[in-house]
């Protein structure tokens, strides 16, 4: 992958994370952390809604992207995210209810953005 392509993807990803945070705020979520790192693991957004902590992976795709954002959530990725989640939860005296979510942000040239929010991904505590 070329340097220019990597930079475009990084910029697109950062923009998607900002948009996803705004999307969650509009739905009543409180953003607790952005880009939480533990070792090599990173969780894009951590938010709270109705007493549940949501660990949110954000995938941003343009109309010209190859592949769907949903396809990036494979077993290995989820296991890595779980490592980060457990690291974050060590800061709590009592573990809260939590779940892993995915937000796919699709950018469209003339019609703005479209959000797909997949809640729970079958992983909840």
Tab-separated table of C-alpha atoms in Angstrom:
chain	number	residue	atom	x	y	z
A	1	UNK	CA	0.000	0.000	0.000
A	2	UNK	CA	1.393	3.395	-0.929
A	3	UNK	CA	2.181	6.072	1.659
A	4	UNK	CA	-0.513	8.344	0.152
A	5	UNK	CA	-3.117	5.570	0.390
A	6	UNK	CA	-2.170	4.885	4.035
A	7	UNK	CA	-2.491	8.578	4.897
A	8	UNK	CA	-5.850	8.810	3.122
A	9	UNK	CA	-7.095	5.756	5.044
A	10	UNK	CA	-5.829	7.176	8.351
A	11	UNK	CA	-7.492	10.544	7.692
A	12	UNK	CA	-10.705	8.836	6.625
A	13	UNK	CA	-10.623	6.657	9.750
A	14	UNK	CA	-10.083	9.643	12.054
A	15	UNK	CA	-12.926	11.520	10.382
A	16	UNK	CA	-15.159	8.483	10.797
A	17	UNK	CA	-14.370	8.271	14.503
A	18	UNK	CA	-15.293	11.945	14.973
A	19	UNK	CA	-18.545	11.421	13.069
A	20	UNK	CA	-19.351	8.245	15.019
A	21	UNK	CA	-18.795	10.051	18.341
A	22	UNK	CA	-21.226	12.761	17.227
A	23	UNK	CA	-23.711	10.111	16.095
A	24	UNK	CA	-23.577	8.471	19.528
A	25	UNK	CA	-23.915	11.802	21.352
A	26	UNK	CA	-27.033	12.577	19.314
A	27	UNK	CA	-28.477	9.237	20.475
A	28	UNK	CA	-27.813	10.184	24.120
A	29	UNK	CA	-24.530	8.368	24.728
A	30	UNK	CA	-21.816	9.903	26.894
A	31	UNK	CA	-18.355	9.530	25.372
A	32	UNK	CA	-15.976	8.272	28.079
A	33	UNK	CA	-12.812	7.824	26.011
A	34	UNK	CA	-11.470	8.046	22.478
A	35	UNK	CA	-8.645	5.914	21.110
A	36	UNK	CA	-8.038	4.069	24.383
A	37	UNK	CA	-4.746	2.184	24.158
A	38	UNK	CA	-3.471	-0.752	26.118
A	39	UNK	CA	-0.278	-2.189	24.708
A	40	UNK	CA	-0.881	-2.668	20.997
A	41	UNK	CA	-4.666	-2.718	21.400
A	42	UNK	CA	-6.794	0.325	20.654
A	43	UNK	CA	-10.490	0.857	21.216
A	44	UNK	CA	-11.833	3.641	19.025
A	45	UNK	CA	-14.626	4.881	21.309
A	46	UNK	CA	-15.842	4.022	24.771
A	47	UNK	CA	-19.277	5.344	25.629
A	48	UNK	CA	-21.931	4.901	28.285
A	49	UNK	CA	-25.659	4.646	27.688
A	50	UNK	CA	-28.271	3.659	30.270
A	51	UNK	CA	-25.667	2.204	32.616
A	52	UNK	CA	-23.990	0.031	29.967
A	53	UNK	CA	-20.449	0.703	28.778
A	54	UNK	CA	-20.145	0.377	24.993
A	55	UNK	CA	-16.758	-0.426	23.473
A	56	UNK	CA	-17.105	0.785	19.906
A	57	UNK	CA	-15.024	-0.199	16.911
A	58	UNK	CA	-15.472	2.288	14.069
A	59	UNK	CA	-14.941	1.336	10.440
A	60	UNK	CA	-15.172	4.059	7.827
A	61	UNK	CA	-15.659	3.352	4.165
A	62	UNK	CA	-16.013	5.640	1.197
A	63	UNK	CA	-18.238	4.713	-1.713
A	64	UNK	CA	-15.040	3.729	-3.517
A	65	UNK	CA	-13.738	1.421	-0.765
A	66	UNK	CA	-13.143	-2.217	-1.385
A	67	UNK	CA	-14.912	-4.395	1.156
A	68	UNK	CA	-17.500	-3.696	3.791
A	69	UNK	CA	-16.683	-2.387	7.240
A	70	UNK	CA	-18.599	-5.280	8.759
A	71	UNK	CA	-16.146	-7.729	7.195
A	72	UNK	CA	-13.292	-6.298	9.286
A	73	UNK	CA	-14.799	-7.675	12.507
A	74	UNK	CA	-13.342	-11.157	12.338
A	75	UNK	CA	-12.458	-13.447	15.230
A	76	UNK	CA	-8.852	-12.238	15.563
A	77	UNK	CA	-9.938	-8.583	15.653
A	78	UNK	CA	-12.570	-9.319	18.304
A	79	UNK	CA	-10.048	-11.191	20.469
A	80	UNK	CA	-7.674	-8.210	20.280
A	81	UNK	CA	-10.484	-5.821	21.195
A	82	UNK	CA	-11.382	-8.012	24.171
A	83	UNK	CA	-7.818	-7.628	25.482
A	84	UNK	CA	-8.249	-3.850	25.377
A	85	UNK	CA	-11.698	-4.058	26.956
A	86	UNK	CA	-10.429	-6.102	29.896
A	87	UNK	CA	-7.528	-3.681	30.352
A	88	UNK	CA	-9.972	-0.751	30.482
A	89	UNK	CA	-12.263	-2.545	32.916
A	90	UNK	CA	-9.445	-3.003	35.448
A	91	UNK	CA	-10.043	0.653	36.337
A	92	UNK	CA	-13.479	-0.195	37.764
A	93	UNK	CA	-13.945	-1.395	41.321
A	94	UNK	CA	-16.980	-3.394	40.183
A	95	UNK	CA	-17.234	-4.431	36.535
A	96	UNK	CA	-20.136	-2.640	34.815
A	97	UNK	CA	-22.431	-4.126	32.225
A	98	UNK	CA	-20.693	-3.765	28.905
A	99	UNK	CA	-20.888	-4.717	25.271
A	100	UNK	CA	-18.871	-4.513	22.077
A	101	UNK	CA	-20.429	-2.487	19.248
A	102	UNK	CA	-19.484	-1.719	15.670
A	103	UNK	CA	-20.310	1.483	13.834
A	104	UNK	CA	-19.743	1.537	10.102
A	105	UNK	CA	-19.599	5.036	8.644
A	106	UNK	CA	-20.135	5.238	4.893
A	107	UNK	CA	-19.095	8.469	3.273
A	108	UNK	CA	-20.964	9.494	0.148
A	109	UNK	CA	-19.846	12.186	-2.259
A	110	UNK	CA	-23.018	14.268	-2.413
A	111	UNK	CA	-25.275	12.817	0.238
A	112	UNK	CA	-23.169	13.045	3.383
A	113	UNK	CA	-22.771	10.038	5.641
A	114	UNK	CA	-24.661	6.921	6.521
A	115	UNK	CA	-24.249	5.147	9.853
A	116	UNK	CA	-24.790	1.473	10.627
A	117	UNK	CA	-24.729	0.728	14.355
A	118	UNK	CA	-24.377	-2.933	15.271
A	119	UNK	CA	-24.961	-3.285	18.987
A	120	UNK	CA	-23.692	-6.143	21.091
A	121	UNK	CA	-22.051	-8.260	18.383
A	122	UNK	CA	-23.024	-11.224	20.496
A	123	UNK	CA	-20.483	-10.193	23.126
A	124	UNK	CA	-21.972	-8.803	26.310
A	125	UNK	CA	-21.207	-9.087	29.987
